[in-house]
mmCIF file of C-alpha atoms in Angstrom:
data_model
loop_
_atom_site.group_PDB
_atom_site.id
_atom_site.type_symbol
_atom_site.label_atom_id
_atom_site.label_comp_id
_atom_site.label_asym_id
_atom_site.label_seq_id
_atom_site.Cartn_x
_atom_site.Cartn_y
_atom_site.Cartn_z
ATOM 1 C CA UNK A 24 0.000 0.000 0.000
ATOM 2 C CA UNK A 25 1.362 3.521 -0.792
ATOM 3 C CA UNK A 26 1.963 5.096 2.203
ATOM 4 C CA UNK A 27 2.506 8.791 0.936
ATOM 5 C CA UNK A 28 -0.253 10.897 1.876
ATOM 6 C CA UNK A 29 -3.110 10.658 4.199
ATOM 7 C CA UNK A 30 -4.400 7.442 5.284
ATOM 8 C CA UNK A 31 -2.955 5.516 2.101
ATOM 9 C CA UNK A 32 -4.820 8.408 0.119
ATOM 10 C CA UNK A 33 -2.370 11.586 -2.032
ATOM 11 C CA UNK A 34 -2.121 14.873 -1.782
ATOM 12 C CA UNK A 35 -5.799 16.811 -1.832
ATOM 13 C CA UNK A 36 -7.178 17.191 -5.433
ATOM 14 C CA UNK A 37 -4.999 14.941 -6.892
ATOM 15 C CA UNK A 38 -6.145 13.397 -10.182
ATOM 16 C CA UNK A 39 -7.284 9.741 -10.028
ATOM 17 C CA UNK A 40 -6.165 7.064 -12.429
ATOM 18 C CA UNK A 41 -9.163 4.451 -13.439
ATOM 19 C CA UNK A 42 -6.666 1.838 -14.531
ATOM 20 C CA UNK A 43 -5.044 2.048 -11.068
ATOM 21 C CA UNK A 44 -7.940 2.369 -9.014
ATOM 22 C CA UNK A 45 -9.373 -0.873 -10.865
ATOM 23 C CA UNK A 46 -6.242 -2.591 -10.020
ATOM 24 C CA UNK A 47 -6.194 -1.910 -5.832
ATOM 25 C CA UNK A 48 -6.591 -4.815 -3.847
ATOM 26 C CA UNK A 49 -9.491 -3.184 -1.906
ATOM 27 C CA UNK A 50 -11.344 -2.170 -5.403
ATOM 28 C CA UNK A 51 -10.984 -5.929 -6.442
ATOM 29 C CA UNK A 52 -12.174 -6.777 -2.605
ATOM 30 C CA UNK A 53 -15.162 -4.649 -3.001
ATOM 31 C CA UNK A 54 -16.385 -6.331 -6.634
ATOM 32 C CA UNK A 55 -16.005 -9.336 -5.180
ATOM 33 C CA UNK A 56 -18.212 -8.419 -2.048
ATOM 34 C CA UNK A 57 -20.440 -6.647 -4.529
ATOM 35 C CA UNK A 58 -21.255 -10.205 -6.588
ATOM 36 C CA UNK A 59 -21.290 -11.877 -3.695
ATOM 37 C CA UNK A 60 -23.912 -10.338 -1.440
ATOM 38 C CA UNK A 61 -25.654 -10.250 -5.073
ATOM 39 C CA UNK A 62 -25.764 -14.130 -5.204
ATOM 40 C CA UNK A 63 -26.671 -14.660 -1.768
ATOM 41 C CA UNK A 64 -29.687 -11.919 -2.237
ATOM 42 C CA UNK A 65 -30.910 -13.181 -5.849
ATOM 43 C CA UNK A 66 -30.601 -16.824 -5.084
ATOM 44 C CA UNK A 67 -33.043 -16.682 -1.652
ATOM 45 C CA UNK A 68 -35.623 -14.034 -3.650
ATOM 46 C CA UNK A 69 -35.614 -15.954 -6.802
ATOM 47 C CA UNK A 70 -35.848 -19.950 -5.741
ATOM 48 C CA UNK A 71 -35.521 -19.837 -1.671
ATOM 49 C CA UNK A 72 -38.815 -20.051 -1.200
ATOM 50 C CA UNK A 73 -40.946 -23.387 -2.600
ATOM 51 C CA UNK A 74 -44.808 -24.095 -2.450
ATOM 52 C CA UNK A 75 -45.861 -27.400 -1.283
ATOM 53 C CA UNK A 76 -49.077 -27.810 -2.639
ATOM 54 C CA UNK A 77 -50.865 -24.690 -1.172
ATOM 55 C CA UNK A 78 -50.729 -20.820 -1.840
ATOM 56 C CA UNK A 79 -48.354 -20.119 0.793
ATOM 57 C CA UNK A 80 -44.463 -20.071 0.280
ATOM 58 C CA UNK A 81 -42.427 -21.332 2.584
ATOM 59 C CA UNK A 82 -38.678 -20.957 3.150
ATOM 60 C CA UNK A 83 -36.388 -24.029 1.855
ATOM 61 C CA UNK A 84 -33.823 -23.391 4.811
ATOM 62 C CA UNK A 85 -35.967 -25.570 7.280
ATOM 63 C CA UNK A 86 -39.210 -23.852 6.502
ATOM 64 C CA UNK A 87 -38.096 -21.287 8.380
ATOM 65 C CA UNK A 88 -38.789 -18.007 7.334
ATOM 66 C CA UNK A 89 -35.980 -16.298 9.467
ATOM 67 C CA UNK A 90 -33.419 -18.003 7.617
ATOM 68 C CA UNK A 91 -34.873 -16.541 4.270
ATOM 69 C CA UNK A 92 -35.320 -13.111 5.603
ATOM 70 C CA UNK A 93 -31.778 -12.872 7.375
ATOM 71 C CA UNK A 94 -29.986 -14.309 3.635
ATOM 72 C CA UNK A 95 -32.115 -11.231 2.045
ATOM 73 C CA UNK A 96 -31.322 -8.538 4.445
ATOM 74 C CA UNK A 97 -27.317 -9.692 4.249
ATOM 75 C CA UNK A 98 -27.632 -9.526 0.202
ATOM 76 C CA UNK A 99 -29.225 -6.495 0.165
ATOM 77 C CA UNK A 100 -27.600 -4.274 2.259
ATOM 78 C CA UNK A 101 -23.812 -5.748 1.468
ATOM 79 C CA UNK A 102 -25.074 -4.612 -2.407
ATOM 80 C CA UNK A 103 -26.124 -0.911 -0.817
ATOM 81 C CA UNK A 104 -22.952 -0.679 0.934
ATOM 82 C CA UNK A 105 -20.317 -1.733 -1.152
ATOM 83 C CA UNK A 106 -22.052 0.688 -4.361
ATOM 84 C CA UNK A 107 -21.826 3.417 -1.301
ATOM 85 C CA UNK A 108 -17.892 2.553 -0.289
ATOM 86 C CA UNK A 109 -17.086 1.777 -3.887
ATOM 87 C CA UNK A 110 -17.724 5.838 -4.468
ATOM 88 C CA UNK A 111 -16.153 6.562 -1.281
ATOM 89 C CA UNK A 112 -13.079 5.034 -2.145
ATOM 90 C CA UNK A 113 -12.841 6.883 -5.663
ATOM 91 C CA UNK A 114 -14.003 9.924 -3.937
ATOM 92 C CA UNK A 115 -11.371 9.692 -1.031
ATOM 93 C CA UNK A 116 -8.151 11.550 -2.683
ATOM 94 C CA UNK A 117 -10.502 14.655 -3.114
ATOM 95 C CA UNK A 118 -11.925 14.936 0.326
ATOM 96 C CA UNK A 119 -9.797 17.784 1.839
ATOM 97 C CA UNK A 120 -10.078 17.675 5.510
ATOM 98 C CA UNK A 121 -8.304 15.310 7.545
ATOM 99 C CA UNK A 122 -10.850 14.817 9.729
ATOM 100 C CA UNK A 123 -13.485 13.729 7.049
ATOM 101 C CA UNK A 124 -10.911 11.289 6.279
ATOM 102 C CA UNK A 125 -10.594 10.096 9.285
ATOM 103 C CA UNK A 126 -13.829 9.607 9.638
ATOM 104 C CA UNK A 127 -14.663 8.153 6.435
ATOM 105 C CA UNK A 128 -11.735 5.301 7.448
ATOM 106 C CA UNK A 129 -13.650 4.651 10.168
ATOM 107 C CA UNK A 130 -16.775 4.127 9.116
ATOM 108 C CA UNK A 131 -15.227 1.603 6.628
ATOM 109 C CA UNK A 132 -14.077 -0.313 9.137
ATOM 110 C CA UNK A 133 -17.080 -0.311 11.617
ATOM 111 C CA UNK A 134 -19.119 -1.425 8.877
ATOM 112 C CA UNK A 135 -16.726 -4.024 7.376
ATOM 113 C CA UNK A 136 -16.001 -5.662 10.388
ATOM 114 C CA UNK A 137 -19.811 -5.463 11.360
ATOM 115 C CA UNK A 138 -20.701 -7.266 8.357
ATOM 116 C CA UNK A 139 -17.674 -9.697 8.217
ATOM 117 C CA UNK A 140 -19.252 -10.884 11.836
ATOM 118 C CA UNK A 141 -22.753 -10.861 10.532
ATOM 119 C CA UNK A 142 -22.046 -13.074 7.199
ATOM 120 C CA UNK A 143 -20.290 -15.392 9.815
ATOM 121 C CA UNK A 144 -23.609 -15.571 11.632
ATOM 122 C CA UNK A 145 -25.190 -16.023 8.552
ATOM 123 C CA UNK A 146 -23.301 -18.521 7.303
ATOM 124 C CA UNK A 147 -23.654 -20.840 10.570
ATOM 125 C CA UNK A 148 -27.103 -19.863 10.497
ATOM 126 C CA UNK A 149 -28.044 -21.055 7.280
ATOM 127 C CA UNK A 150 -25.888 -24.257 7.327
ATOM 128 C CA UNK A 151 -27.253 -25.260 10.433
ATOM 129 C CA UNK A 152 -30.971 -24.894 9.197
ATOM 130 C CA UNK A 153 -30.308 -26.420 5.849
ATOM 131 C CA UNK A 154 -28.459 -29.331 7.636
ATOM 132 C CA UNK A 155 -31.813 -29.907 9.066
ATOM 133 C CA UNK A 156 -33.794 -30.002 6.053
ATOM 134 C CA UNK A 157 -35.774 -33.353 5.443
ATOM 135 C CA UNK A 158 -36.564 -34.606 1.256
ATOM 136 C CA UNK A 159 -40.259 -34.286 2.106
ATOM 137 C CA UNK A 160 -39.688 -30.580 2.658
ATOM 138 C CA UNK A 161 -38.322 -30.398 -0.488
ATOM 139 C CA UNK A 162 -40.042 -32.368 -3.249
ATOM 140 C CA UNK A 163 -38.298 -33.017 -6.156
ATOM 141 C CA UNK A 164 -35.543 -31.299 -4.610
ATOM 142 C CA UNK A 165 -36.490 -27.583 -5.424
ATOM 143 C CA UNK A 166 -34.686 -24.558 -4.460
ATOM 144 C CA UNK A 167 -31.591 -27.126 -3.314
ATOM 145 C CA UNK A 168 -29.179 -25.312 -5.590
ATOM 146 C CA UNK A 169 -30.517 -22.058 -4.559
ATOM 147 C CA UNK A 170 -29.606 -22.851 -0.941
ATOM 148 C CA UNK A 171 -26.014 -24.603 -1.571
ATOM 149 C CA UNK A 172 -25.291 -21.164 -3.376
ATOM 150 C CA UNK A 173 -26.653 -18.927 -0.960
ATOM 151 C CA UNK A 174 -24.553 -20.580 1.981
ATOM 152 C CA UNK A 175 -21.587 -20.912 0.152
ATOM 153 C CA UNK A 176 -21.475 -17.344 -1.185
ATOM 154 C CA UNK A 177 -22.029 -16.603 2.343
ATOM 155 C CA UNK A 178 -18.759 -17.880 3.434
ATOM 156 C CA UNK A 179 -17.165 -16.544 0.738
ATOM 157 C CA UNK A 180 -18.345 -13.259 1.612
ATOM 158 C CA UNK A 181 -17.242 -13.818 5.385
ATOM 159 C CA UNK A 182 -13.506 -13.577 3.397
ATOM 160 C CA UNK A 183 -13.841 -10.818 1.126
ATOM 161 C CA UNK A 184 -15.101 -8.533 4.344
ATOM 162 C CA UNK A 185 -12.567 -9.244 6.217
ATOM 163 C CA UNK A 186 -9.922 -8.387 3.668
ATOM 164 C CA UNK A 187 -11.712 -5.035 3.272
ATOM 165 C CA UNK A 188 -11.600 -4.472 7.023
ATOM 166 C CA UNK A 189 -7.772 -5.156 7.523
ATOM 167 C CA UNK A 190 -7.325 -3.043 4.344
ATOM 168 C CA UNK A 191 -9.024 -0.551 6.227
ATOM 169 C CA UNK A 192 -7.231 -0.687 9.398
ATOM 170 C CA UNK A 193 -3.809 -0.317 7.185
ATOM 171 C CA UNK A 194 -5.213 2.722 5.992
ATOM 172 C CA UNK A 195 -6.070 4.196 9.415
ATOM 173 C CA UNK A 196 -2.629 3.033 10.563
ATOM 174 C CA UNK A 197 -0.599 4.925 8.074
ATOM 175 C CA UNK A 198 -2.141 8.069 9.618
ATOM 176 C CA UNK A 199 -1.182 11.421 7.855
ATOM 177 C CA UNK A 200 1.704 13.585 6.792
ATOM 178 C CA UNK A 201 0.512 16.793 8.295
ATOM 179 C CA UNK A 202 2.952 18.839 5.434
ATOM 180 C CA UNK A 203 0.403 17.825 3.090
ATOM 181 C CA UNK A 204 -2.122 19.775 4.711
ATOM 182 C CA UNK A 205 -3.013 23.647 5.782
ATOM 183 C CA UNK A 206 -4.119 24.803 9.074
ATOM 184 C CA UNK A 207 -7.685 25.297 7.629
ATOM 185 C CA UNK A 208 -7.827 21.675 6.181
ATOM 186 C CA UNK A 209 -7.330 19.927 9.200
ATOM 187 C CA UNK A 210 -10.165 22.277 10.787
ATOM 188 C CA UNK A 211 -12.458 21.536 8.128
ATOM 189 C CA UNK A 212 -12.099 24.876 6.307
ATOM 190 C CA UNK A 213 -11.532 26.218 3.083
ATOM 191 C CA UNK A 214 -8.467 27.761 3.061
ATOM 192 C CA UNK A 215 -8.204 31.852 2.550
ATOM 193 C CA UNK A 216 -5.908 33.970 1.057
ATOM 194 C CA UNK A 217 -3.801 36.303 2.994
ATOM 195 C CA UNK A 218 -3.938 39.858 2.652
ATOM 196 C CA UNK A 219 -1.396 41.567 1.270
ATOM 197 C CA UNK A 220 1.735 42.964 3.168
ATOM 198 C CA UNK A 221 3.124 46.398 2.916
ATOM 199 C CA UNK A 222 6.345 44.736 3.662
ATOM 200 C CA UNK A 223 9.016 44.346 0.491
ATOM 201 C CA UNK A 224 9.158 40.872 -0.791
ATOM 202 C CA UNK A 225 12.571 39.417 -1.211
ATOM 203 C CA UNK A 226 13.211 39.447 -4.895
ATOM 204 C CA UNK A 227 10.599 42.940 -5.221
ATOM 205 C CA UNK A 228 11.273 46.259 -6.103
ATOM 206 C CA UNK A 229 10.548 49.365 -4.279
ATOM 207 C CA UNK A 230 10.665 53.018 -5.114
ATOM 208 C CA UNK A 231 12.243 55.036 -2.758
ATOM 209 C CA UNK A 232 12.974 58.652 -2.963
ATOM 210 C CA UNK A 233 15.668 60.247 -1.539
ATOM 211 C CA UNK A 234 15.935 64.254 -1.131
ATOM 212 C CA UNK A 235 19.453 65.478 -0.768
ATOM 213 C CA UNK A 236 19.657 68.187 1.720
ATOM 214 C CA UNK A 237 22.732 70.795 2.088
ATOM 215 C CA UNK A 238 24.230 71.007 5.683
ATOM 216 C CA UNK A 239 22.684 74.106 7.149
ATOM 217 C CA UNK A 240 26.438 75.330 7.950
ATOM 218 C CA UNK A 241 28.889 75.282 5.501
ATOM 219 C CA UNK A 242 32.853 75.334 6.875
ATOM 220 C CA UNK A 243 35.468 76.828 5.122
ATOM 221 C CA UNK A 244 38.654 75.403 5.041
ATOM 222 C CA UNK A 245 40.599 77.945 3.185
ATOM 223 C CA UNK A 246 42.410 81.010 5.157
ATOM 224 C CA UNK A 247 40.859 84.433 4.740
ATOM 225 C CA UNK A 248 42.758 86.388 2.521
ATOM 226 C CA UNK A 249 44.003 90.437 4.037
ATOM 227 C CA UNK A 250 44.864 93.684 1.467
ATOM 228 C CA UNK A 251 47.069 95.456 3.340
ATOM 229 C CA UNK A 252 46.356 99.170 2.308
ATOM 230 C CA UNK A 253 49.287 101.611 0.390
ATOM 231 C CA UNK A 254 49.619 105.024 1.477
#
Protein backbone atom coordinates (compact mmCIF):
# COMPACT_ATOMS: atom_id res chain seq x y z
CA UNK A 1 0.00 0.00 0.00
CA UNK A 2 1.36 3.52 -0.79
CA UNK A 3 1.96 5.10 2.20
CA UNK A 4 2.51 8.79 0.94
CA UNK A 5 -0.25 10.90 1.88
CA UNK A 6 -3.11 10.66 4.20
CA UNK A 7 -4.40 7.44 5.28
CA UNK A 8 -2.95 5.52 2.10
CA UNK A 9 -4.82 8.41 0.12
CA UNK A 10 -2.37 11.59 -2.03
CA UNK A 11 -2.12 14.87 -1.78
CA UNK A 12 -5.80 16.81 -1.83
CA UNK A 13 -7.18 17.19 -5.43
CA UNK A 14 -5.00 14.94 -6.89
CA UNK A 15 -6.14 13.40 -10.18
CA UNK A 16 -7.28 9.74 -10.03
CA UNK A 17 -6.17 7.06 -12.43
CA UNK A 18 -9.16 4.45 -13.44
CA UNK A 19 -6.67 1.84 -14.53
CA UNK A 20 -5.04 2.05 -11.07
CA UNK A 21 -7.94 2.37 -9.01
CA UNK A 22 -9.37 -0.87 -10.86
CA UNK A 23 -6.24 -2.59 -10.02
CA UNK A 24 -6.19 -1.91 -5.83
CA UNK A 25 -6.59 -4.82 -3.85
CA UNK A 26 -9.49 -3.18 -1.91
CA UNK A 27 -11.34 -2.17 -5.40
CA UNK A 28 -10.98 -5.93 -6.44
CA UNK A 29 -12.17 -6.78 -2.60
CA UNK A 30 -15.16 -4.65 -3.00
CA UNK A 31 -16.38 -6.33 -6.63
CA UNK A 32 -16.01 -9.34 -5.18
CA UNK A 33 -18.21 -8.42 -2.05
CA UNK A 34 -20.44 -6.65 -4.53
CA UNK A 35 -21.25 -10.20 -6.59
CA UNK A 36 -21.29 -11.88 -3.69
CA UNK A 37 -23.91 -10.34 -1.44
CA UNK A 38 -25.65 -10.25 -5.07
CA UNK A 39 -25.76 -14.13 -5.20
CA UNK A 40 -26.67 -14.66 -1.77
CA UNK A 41 -29.69 -11.92 -2.24
CA UNK A 42 -30.91 -13.18 -5.85
CA UNK A 43 -30.60 -16.82 -5.08
CA UNK A 44 -33.04 -16.68 -1.65
CA UNK A 45 -35.62 -14.03 -3.65
CA UNK A 46 -35.61 -15.95 -6.80
CA UNK A 47 -35.85 -19.95 -5.74
CA UNK A 48 -35.52 -19.84 -1.67
CA UNK A 49 -38.82 -20.05 -1.20
CA UNK A 50 -40.95 -23.39 -2.60
CA UNK A 51 -44.81 -24.10 -2.45
CA UNK A 52 -45.86 -27.40 -1.28
CA UNK A 53 -49.08 -27.81 -2.64
CA UNK A 54 -50.86 -24.69 -1.17
CA UNK A 55 -50.73 -20.82 -1.84
CA UNK A 56 -48.35 -20.12 0.79
CA UNK A 57 -44.46 -20.07 0.28
CA UNK A 58 -42.43 -21.33 2.58
CA UNK A 59 -38.68 -20.96 3.15
CA UNK A 60 -36.39 -24.03 1.85
CA UNK A 61 -33.82 -23.39 4.81
CA UNK A 62 -35.97 -25.57 7.28
CA UNK A 63 -39.21 -23.85 6.50
CA UNK A 64 -38.10 -21.29 8.38
CA UNK A 65 -38.79 -18.01 7.33
CA UNK A 66 -35.98 -16.30 9.47
CA UNK A 67 -33.42 -18.00 7.62
CA UNK A 68 -34.87 -16.54 4.27
CA UNK A 69 -35.32 -13.11 5.60
CA UNK A 70 -31.78 -12.87 7.38
CA UNK A 71 -29.99 -14.31 3.63
CA UNK A 72 -32.11 -11.23 2.05
CA UNK A 73 -31.32 -8.54 4.44
CA UNK A 74 -27.32 -9.69 4.25
CA UNK A 75 -27.63 -9.53 0.20
CA UNK A 76 -29.22 -6.49 0.16
CA UNK A 77 -27.60 -4.27 2.26
CA UNK A 78 -23.81 -5.75 1.47
CA UNK A 79 -25.07 -4.61 -2.41
CA UNK A 80 -26.12 -0.91 -0.82
CA UNK A 81 -22.95 -0.68 0.93
CA UNK A 82 -20.32 -1.73 -1.15
CA UNK A 83 -22.05 0.69 -4.36
CA UNK A 84 -21.83 3.42 -1.30
CA UNK A 85 -17.89 2.55 -0.29
CA UNK A 86 -17.09 1.78 -3.89
CA UNK A 87 -17.72 5.84 -4.47
CA UNK A 88 -16.15 6.56 -1.28
CA UNK A 89 -13.08 5.03 -2.14
CA UNK A 90 -12.84 6.88 -5.66
CA UNK A 91 -14.00 9.92 -3.94
CA UNK A 92 -11.37 9.69 -1.03
CA UNK A 93 -8.15 11.55 -2.68
CA UNK A 94 -10.50 14.65 -3.11
CA UNK A 95 -11.93 14.94 0.33
CA UNK A 96 -9.80 17.78 1.84
CA UNK A 97 -10.08 17.67 5.51
CA UNK A 98 -8.30 15.31 7.55
CA UNK A 99 -10.85 14.82 9.73
CA UNK A 100 -13.49 13.73 7.05
CA UNK A 101 -10.91 11.29 6.28
CA UNK A 102 -10.59 10.10 9.29
CA UNK A 103 -13.83 9.61 9.64
CA UNK A 104 -14.66 8.15 6.44
CA UNK A 105 -11.74 5.30 7.45
CA UNK A 106 -13.65 4.65 10.17
CA UNK A 107 -16.77 4.13 9.12
CA UNK A 108 -15.23 1.60 6.63
CA UNK A 109 -14.08 -0.31 9.14
CA UNK A 110 -17.08 -0.31 11.62
CA UNK A 111 -19.12 -1.43 8.88
CA UNK A 112 -16.73 -4.02 7.38
CA UNK A 113 -16.00 -5.66 10.39
CA UNK A 114 -19.81 -5.46 11.36
CA UNK A 115 -20.70 -7.27 8.36
CA UNK A 116 -17.67 -9.70 8.22
CA UNK A 117 -19.25 -10.88 11.84
CA UNK A 118 -22.75 -10.86 10.53
CA UNK A 119 -22.05 -13.07 7.20
CA UNK A 120 -20.29 -15.39 9.81
CA UNK A 121 -23.61 -15.57 11.63
CA UNK A 122 -25.19 -16.02 8.55
CA UNK A 123 -23.30 -18.52 7.30
CA UNK A 124 -23.65 -20.84 10.57
CA UNK A 125 -27.10 -19.86 10.50
CA UNK A 126 -28.04 -21.06 7.28
CA UNK A 127 -25.89 -24.26 7.33
CA UNK A 128 -27.25 -25.26 10.43
CA UNK A 129 -30.97 -24.89 9.20
CA UNK A 130 -30.31 -26.42 5.85
CA UNK A 131 -28.46 -29.33 7.64
CA UNK A 132 -31.81 -29.91 9.07
CA UNK A 133 -33.79 -30.00 6.05
CA UNK A 134 -35.77 -33.35 5.44
CA UNK A 135 -36.56 -34.61 1.26
CA UNK A 136 -40.26 -34.29 2.11
CA UNK A 137 -39.69 -30.58 2.66
CA UNK A 138 -38.32 -30.40 -0.49
CA UNK A 139 -40.04 -32.37 -3.25
CA UNK A 140 -38.30 -33.02 -6.16
CA UNK A 141 -35.54 -31.30 -4.61
CA UNK A 142 -36.49 -27.58 -5.42
CA UNK A 143 -34.69 -24.56 -4.46
CA UNK A 144 -31.59 -27.13 -3.31
CA UNK A 145 -29.18 -25.31 -5.59
CA UNK A 146 -30.52 -22.06 -4.56
CA UNK A 147 -29.61 -22.85 -0.94
CA UNK A 148 -26.01 -24.60 -1.57
CA UNK A 149 -25.29 -21.16 -3.38
CA UNK A 150 -26.65 -18.93 -0.96
CA UNK A 151 -24.55 -20.58 1.98
CA UNK A 152 -21.59 -20.91 0.15
CA UNK A 153 -21.48 -17.34 -1.19
CA UNK A 154 -22.03 -16.60 2.34
CA UNK A 155 -18.76 -17.88 3.43
CA UNK A 156 -17.16 -16.54 0.74
CA UNK A 157 -18.35 -13.26 1.61
CA UNK A 158 -17.24 -13.82 5.38
CA UNK A 159 -13.51 -13.58 3.40
CA UNK A 160 -13.84 -10.82 1.13
CA UNK A 161 -15.10 -8.53 4.34
CA UNK A 162 -12.57 -9.24 6.22
CA UNK A 163 -9.92 -8.39 3.67
CA UNK A 164 -11.71 -5.04 3.27
CA UNK A 165 -11.60 -4.47 7.02
CA UNK A 166 -7.77 -5.16 7.52
CA UNK A 167 -7.33 -3.04 4.34
CA UNK A 168 -9.02 -0.55 6.23
CA UNK A 169 -7.23 -0.69 9.40
CA UNK A 170 -3.81 -0.32 7.18
CA UNK A 171 -5.21 2.72 5.99
CA UNK A 172 -6.07 4.20 9.42
CA UNK A 173 -2.63 3.03 10.56
CA UNK A 174 -0.60 4.93 8.07
CA UNK A 175 -2.14 8.07 9.62
CA UNK A 176 -1.18 11.42 7.85
CA UNK A 177 1.70 13.59 6.79
CA UNK A 178 0.51 16.79 8.29
CA UNK A 179 2.95 18.84 5.43
CA UNK A 180 0.40 17.82 3.09
CA UNK A 181 -2.12 19.78 4.71
CA UNK A 182 -3.01 23.65 5.78
CA UNK A 183 -4.12 24.80 9.07
CA UNK A 184 -7.69 25.30 7.63
CA UNK A 185 -7.83 21.67 6.18
CA UNK A 186 -7.33 19.93 9.20
CA UNK A 187 -10.16 22.28 10.79
CA UNK A 188 -12.46 21.54 8.13
CA UNK A 189 -12.10 24.88 6.31
CA UNK A 190 -11.53 26.22 3.08
CA UNK A 191 -8.47 27.76 3.06
CA UNK A 192 -8.20 31.85 2.55
CA UNK A 193 -5.91 33.97 1.06
CA UNK A 194 -3.80 36.30 2.99
CA UNK A 195 -3.94 39.86 2.65
CA UNK A 196 -1.40 41.57 1.27
CA UNK A 197 1.74 42.96 3.17
CA UNK A 198 3.12 46.40 2.92
CA UNK A 199 6.34 44.74 3.66
CA UNK A 200 9.02 44.35 0.49
CA UNK A 201 9.16 40.87 -0.79
CA UNK A 202 12.57 39.42 -1.21
CA UNK A 203 13.21 39.45 -4.90
CA UNK A 204 10.60 42.94 -5.22
CA UNK A 205 11.27 46.26 -6.10
CA UNK A 206 10.55 49.37 -4.28
CA UNK A 207 10.66 53.02 -5.11
CA UNK A 208 12.24 55.04 -2.76
CA UNK A 209 12.97 58.65 -2.96
CA UNK A 210 15.67 60.25 -1.54
CA UNK A 211 15.94 64.25 -1.13
CA UNK A 212 19.45 65.48 -0.77
CA UNK A 213 19.66 68.19 1.72
CA UNK A 214 22.73 70.79 2.09
CA UNK A 215 24.23 71.01 5.68
CA UNK A 216 22.68 74.11 7.15
CA UNK A 217 26.44 75.33 7.95
CA UNK A 218 28.89 75.28 5.50
CA UNK A 219 32.85 75.33 6.87
CA UNK A 220 35.47 76.83 5.12
CA UNK A 221 38.65 75.40 5.04
CA UNK A 222 40.60 77.94 3.18
CA UNK A 223 42.41 81.01 5.16
CA UNK A 224 40.86 84.43 4.74
CA UNK A 225 42.76 86.39 2.52
CA UNK A 226 44.00 90.44 4.04
CA UNK A 227 44.86 93.68 1.47
CA UNK A 228 47.07 95.46 3.34
CA UNK A 229 46.36 99.17 2.31
CA UNK A 230 49.29 101.61 0.39
CA UNK A 231 49.62 105.02 1.48
Amino acid sequence: MDGAGSFGAGRSGSTIDPITFAKQPQTILRVLSWIFSLVVFASIVNEGYVNLGSERLHCVFNKNADACNYGVFMGLVGLLACSFFFMLDYKFSSISSVKDRKKAIMLEIGFSGSWTFLYFVGFCFLANQWSRTTAADLPLNQGADAARAAIAFSFFSIITWAGLTVRSVQKYLLGTDMTLFTTEHMDGGAPTQPYPSNSPVGGGTTETTETYQSPPFTENNAAPTYQVPIY
